[in-house]
Amino acid sequence: MARVDINRSGEMEVFVRAVDLGGFSAAARALRMTPSAVSKLIARLEARLGARLVNRSTRKLQLTPEGSAFYDRAVSILADLDEAERSAASGAAPRGRLRINTSVPFGTHRLIPLLPDFLERHPEVTVEVTLTDAVVDLLEDRADIAIRVGPLKSSQLVARKLGESRMMLVAAPSYLERRGTPQNPEDLARHNLLGFSFARQSNGWPFQDGKGNASAVVPTGNAQVSDGESMRLLVLTGLGISRLSVLHVGPDIAAGRLVPVLEAYNPGDTESIHAVYVGGGHLPARVRAFLDYLVETVRLD
């Protein structure tokens, strides 16, 4: 059968509906087909793909690993097809589910407070937000947009820069009262330096004196965490000193909950913040609207 003669979107829709409803009979009722027709269509799909998608040995439909992978991609493709048709028919009005993956600090302190206004502007959009400091695969995670903090690795993703935020050492007043305030980077050897458990911190904390001499200190304290918000909360308890962005701890400094440390030796380095998405082809209106909204509303340092 020639490729152009295959209704691949129709096959995907039947397969996805069977998975969602838990069986061929339920899918047949929903699609006004016979169970036999649904079964034959999925068998034909498996034959064309050269892979078994479902196990038929149990009463309940059970996906194979290949079937699970195909289901995830099919759901994403059908959603994009639906969005493309709706956009063409309605003047590209943003609508549908928008999946956002963001770092914990940015999500907590910048993204979440902005969502009510965005959703009021675009009432036909719904959002699904995942907060994690781990770098995710947008295709595998089925995310429309990810907010990345720090240097971007070379990839096929398209990036829009939202801004930069300066880095600084901070500590709680209670910690400094108890342990003293370091006057130079060498003093940090006598302090509890809290670091992260991911690799980007491996080069240590950079310092630069008034003469341009550079140095670095590797944090070796008694606690490590995997995300910036957990680190912020840990520093607020008075456990030790850590290095975070002004984006993250600016309100705490303004309120006196945290105090900058060794600002005279701060080299002034920043973390860049980007919104990244999969490029190429049709960009759904909901994604384009949210990207424009971020650029318009996000205010860093």
Coordinates of C-alpha atoms in Angstrom, one line a residue:
M1 CA 0.0 0.0 0.0
A2 CA 1.4 3.4 -1.0
R3 CA 2.2 5.6 1.9
V4 CA -0.1 8.4 0.7
D5 CA -3.0 5.9 0.8
I6 CA -2.6 5.2 4.5
N7 CA -4.8 7.2 6.9
R8 CA -2.1 7.3 9.6
S9 CA -3.8 9.9 11.8
G10 CA -7.0 7.7 11.7
E11 CA -5.0 4.7 12.8
M12 CA -3.4 6.6 15.6
E13 CA -6.8 7.9 16.8
V14 CA -8.3 4.4 16.9
F15 CA -5.2 3.1 18.7
V16 CA -5.1 5.9 21.2
R17 CA -8.8 5.7 21.9
A18 CA -8.5 1.9 22.5
V19 CA -5.7 2.5 25.0
D20 CA -7.5 5.3 26.8
L21 CA -10.7 3.4 27.1
G22 CA -9.1 0.1 28.0
G23 CA -10.1 -2.2 25.2
F24 CA -11.3 -2.7 21.6
S25 CA -14.9 -2.9 22.4
A26 CA -15.1 0.3 24.3
A27 CA -13.1 2.1 21.5
A28 CA -15.5 0.6 18.9
R29 CA -18.6 2.0 20.8
A30 CA -17.0 5.4 21.1
L31 CA -16.0 5.5 17.4
R32 CA -19.1 3.8 16.1
M33 CA -17.2 0.9 14.7
T34 CA -17.4 -2.8 15.3
P35 CA -14.9 -4.4 17.7
S36 CA -13.8 -6.6 14.7
A37 CA -13.0 -3.5 12.7
V38 CA -11.0 -1.9 15.5
S39 CA -9.0 -5.2 16.0
K40 CA -8.3 -5.5 12.3
L41 CA -7.2 -1.9 12.1
I42 CA -4.7 -2.2 14.9
A43 CA -3.5 -5.5 13.6
R44 CA -2.9 -3.8 10.2
L45 CA -1.0 -1.0 12.0
E46 CA 1.2 -3.5 13.8
A47 CA 1.9 -5.3 10.5
R48 CA 2.9 -2.0 8.9
L49 CA 5.1 -1.0 11.8
G50 CA 6.6 -4.5 12.2
A51 CA 6.1 -4.4 15.9
R52 CA 3.5 -5.7 18.4
L53 CA 1.8 -2.8 20.1
V54 CA -0.6 -4.7 22.5
N55 CA -0.7 -8.0 24.2
R56 CA -4.0 -9.8 23.6
S57 CA -3.5 -12.7 26.1
T58 CA -5.3 -10.9 28.9
R59 CA -8.8 -9.5 29.1
K60 CA -7.5 -6.0 29.8
L61 CA -5.6 -4.3 26.9
Q62 CA -1.9 -4.3 27.8
L63 CA 0.7 -2.3 25.9
T64 CA 4.1 -3.6 24.9
P65 CA 7.1 -1.3 25.4
E66 CA 6.9 -0.5 21.7
G67 CA 3.2 0.2 22.1
S68 CA 3.8 2.5 25.0
A69 CA 6.3 4.5 23.1
F70 CA 4.0 4.7 20.0
Y71 CA 1.1 5.7 22.2
D72 CA 3.0 8.7 23.8
R73 CA 4.1 10.0 20.4
A74 CA 0.7 9.4 18.8
V75 CA -1.0 11.4 21.6
S76 CA 1.4 14.3 21.0
I77 CA 1.0 14.1 17.2
L78 CA -2.8 14.1 17.4
A79 CA -2.8 17.1 19.8
D80 CA -0.6 19.0 17.3
L81 CA -2.9 18.1 14.4
D82 CA -5.9 19.2 16.4
E83 CA -4.2 22.5 17.3
A84 CA -3.2 23.1 13.6
E85 CA -6.7 22.6 12.4
R86 CA -8.2 24.8 15.2
S87 CA -5.6 27.5 14.6
A88 CA -6.4 27.6 10.8
A89 CA -10.1 27.7 11.5
S90 CA -10.1 30.3 14.2
G91 CA -7.4 32.8 13.3
A92 CA -4.7 31.2 15.4
A93 CA -6.5 31.8 18.7
P94 CA -4.4 30.2 21.5
R95 CA -6.2 27.1 22.9
G96 CA -5.5 23.7 24.2
R97 CA -3.2 22.2 26.9
L98 CA 0.2 23.9 27.3
R99 CA 2.9 21.7 29.0
I100 CA 5.6 23.7 30.7
N101 CA 8.8 22.3 32.3
T102 CA 10.7 24.7 34.5
S103 CA 13.4 24.9 37.1
V104 CA 12.1 24.9 40.7
P105 CA 13.3 28.4 41.6
F106 CA 12.1 30.0 38.4
G107 CA 8.8 28.2 38.6
T108 CA 8.2 29.1 42.2
H109 CA 9.3 32.7 42.2
R110 CA 8.5 33.9 38.6
L111 CA 6.3 31.5 36.6
I112 CA 3.6 30.5 39.0
P113 CA 2.7 34.1 40.0
L114 CA 2.3 35.0 36.3
L115 CA 0.0 32.2 35.3
P116 CA -3.3 33.7 36.5
D117 CA -2.8 36.7 34.3
F118 CA -1.8 34.6 31.3
L119 CA -4.8 32.3 31.7
E120 CA -7.1 35.3 32.0
R121 CA -5.8 36.6 28.7
H122 CA -6.2 33.2 27.1
P123 CA -9.2 31.5 28.6
E124 CA -9.1 28.6 26.2
V125 CA -5.6 27.5 27.3
T126 CA -5.0 25.1 30.1
V127 CA -1.5 24.7 31.6
E128 CA 0.3 21.7 33.0
V129 CA 3.5 22.7 34.9
T130 CA 6.3 20.4 36.0
L131 CA 9.0 21.8 38.3
T132 CA 12.4 20.1 38.3
D133 CA 16.0 21.2 38.2
A134 CA 16.8 18.2 36.0
V135 CA 17.3 18.7 32.3
V136 CA 14.5 17.0 30.5
D137 CA 14.1 15.7 26.9
L138 CA 11.2 17.8 25.6
L139 CA 10.0 15.2 23.2
E140 CA 10.2 12.4 25.7
D141 CA 8.6 14.5 28.5
R142 CA 6.0 15.8 26.0
A143 CA 6.7 19.4 27.1
D144 CA 5.9 22.3 24.8
I145 CA 8.3 24.7 26.6
A146 CA 11.1 24.3 29.1
I147 CA 12.7 27.1 31.1
R148 CA 16.5 26.5 31.3
V149 CA 18.8 28.3 33.8
G150 CA 22.5 28.4 33.0
P151 CA 24.5 27.6 29.8
L152 CA 22.6 25.9 27.0
K153 CA 24.1 22.7 25.5
S154 CA 24.1 22.5 21.7
S155 CA 20.9 21.0 20.5
Q156 CA 18.1 21.2 18.0
L157 CA 16.0 23.3 20.3
V158 CA 15.1 26.9 19.7
A159 CA 15.8 29.3 22.5
R160 CA 14.5 32.7 23.5
K161 CA 16.5 34.5 26.1
L162 CA 14.5 35.9 29.0
G163 CA 17.4 37.6 30.8
E164 CA 20.2 37.1 33.2
S165 CA 20.5 37.0 37.0
R166 CA 23.7 37.7 39.0
M167 CA 25.1 35.1 41.3
M168 CA 26.0 35.8 44.9
L169 CA 26.9 34.1 48.2
V170 CA 24.3 34.4 50.9
A171 CA 23.7 33.3 54.5
A172 CA 21.1 33.7 57.1
P173 CA 21.9 36.4 59.8
S174 CA 21.6 33.6 62.5
Y175 CA 24.4 31.7 60.8
L176 CA 26.7 34.7 60.6
E177 CA 26.0 35.6 64.2
R178 CA 26.9 32.0 65.2
R179 CA 29.9 31.4 63.0
G180 CA 31.1 34.9 62.1
T181 CA 31.2 36.7 58.7
P182 CA 34.0 35.7 56.3
Q183 CA 36.1 38.7 55.2
N184 CA 37.9 37.0 52.2
P185 CA 37.6 33.7 50.3
E186 CA 40.3 32.1 52.5
D187 CA 38.0 32.5 55.5
L188 CA 35.5 30.1 53.9
A189 CA 37.6 27.1 54.9
R190 CA 36.2 27.6 58.4
H191 CA 32.6 27.7 57.2
N192 CA 29.9 25.2 56.2
L193 CA 29.5 25.6 52.4
L194 CA 26.4 24.1 51.0
G195 CA 26.6 22.8 47.4
F196 CA 24.5 21.1 44.8
S197 CA 24.4 17.4 43.9
F198 CA 24.5 18.1 40.1
A199 CA 27.7 18.4 38.0
R200 CA 27.5 22.1 37.0
Q201 CA 28.8 23.1 40.4
S202 CA 32.0 21.0 40.1
N203 CA 34.2 24.0 39.2
G204 CA 33.6 25.6 42.5
W205 CA 32.6 29.1 43.5
P206 CA 34.5 31.8 41.6
F207 CA 36.1 34.9 43.2
Q208 CA 38.0 37.9 42.0
D209 CA 39.9 40.4 44.1
G210 CA 40.3 44.1 43.4
K211 CA 43.5 43.4 41.5
G212 CA 41.8 41.0 39.0
N213 CA 43.2 37.8 40.6
A214 CA 40.8 34.9 40.2
S215 CA 40.3 32.0 42.5
A216 CA 37.7 29.3 43.3
V217 CA 36.4 27.5 46.3
V218 CA 34.7 24.1 46.1
P219 CA 31.8 23.8 48.6
T220 CA 32.3 20.8 50.9
G221 CA 29.7 21.3 53.6
N222 CA 27.6 18.8 55.4
A223 CA 24.6 18.9 53.0
Q224 CA 23.9 18.8 49.3
V225 CA 20.6 19.2 47.5
S226 CA 19.3 18.7 43.9
D227 CA 17.4 22.0 43.3
G228 CA 17.7 25.7 44.1
E229 CA 14.5 26.1 46.1
S230 CA 15.6 23.4 48.5
M231 CA 18.9 25.1 48.8
R232 CA 17.3 28.4 49.5
L233 CA 15.2 26.9 52.3
L234 CA 18.2 25.2 53.8
V235 CA 20.2 28.4 53.9
L236 CA 17.2 30.2 55.5
T237 CA 17.4 27.7 58.4
G238 CA 20.9 29.0 59.2
L239 CA 22.8 25.8 58.3
G240 CA 25.5 27.4 56.1
I241 CA 26.5 29.6 53.2
S242 CA 25.5 28.9 49.6
R243 CA 25.7 30.6 46.2
L244 CA 22.4 31.4 44.5
S245 CA 21.0 33.9 42.0
V246 CA 19.5 37.3 42.8
L247 CA 16.5 36.1 40.9
H248 CA 16.0 33.5 43.5
V249 CA 17.0 35.2 46.8
G250 CA 16.4 38.9 46.0
P251 CA 13.2 39.1 48.1
D252 CA 14.9 37.4 51.0
I253 CA 17.8 39.9 50.9
A254 CA 15.3 42.8 50.8
A255 CA 13.4 41.4 53.8
G256 CA 16.6 40.8 55.8
R257 CA 16.1 37.0 55.8
L258 CA 19.4 36.5 54.0
V259 CA 22.6 38.6 53.8
P260 CA 25.1 38.8 50.9
V261 CA 28.5 37.5 51.7
L262 CA 31.9 38.5 50.2
E263 CA 30.4 40.9 47.6
A264 CA 33.8 42.6 47.3
Y265 CA 35.1 39.4 45.8
N266 CA 32.0 38.7 43.6
P267 CA 33.3 38.4 39.9
G268 CA 29.8 39.5 38.7
D269 CA 29.0 36.3 36.8
T270 CA 25.4 35.7 35.8
E271 CA 23.1 32.8 34.9
S272 CA 21.3 33.1 31.6
I273 CA 17.6 32.1 31.6
H274 CA 16.1 30.8 28.3
A275 CA 12.7 29.5 27.2
V276 CA 13.4 26.6 24.8
Y277 CA 11.1 24.7 22.5
V278 CA 11.3 22.2 19.6
G279 CA 11.6 24.2 16.4
G280 CA 10.6 23.4 12.9
G281 CA 7.2 23.2 11.3
H282 CA 4.0 24.6 12.9
L283 CA 4.4 26.4 16.2
P284 CA 1.0 26.0 18.1
A285 CA -0.6 29.3 18.9
R286 CA -0.7 28.5 22.6
V287 CA 3.1 28.0 22.6
R288 CA 3.7 31.2 20.6
A289 CA 1.4 33.2 22.9
F290 CA 3.2 32.0 26.1
L291 CA 6.7 32.7 24.7
D292 CA 5.6 36.2 23.8
Y293 CA 4.1 36.6 27.3
L294 CA 7.2 35.5 29.0
V295 CA 9.4 38.0 27.1
E296 CA 6.9 40.7 27.9
T297 CA 6.4 40.1 31.6
V298 CA 9.5 38.4 33.1
R299 CA 11.6 40.9 35.0
L300 CA 15.0 39.8 36.2
D301 CA 17.6 41.8 38.1

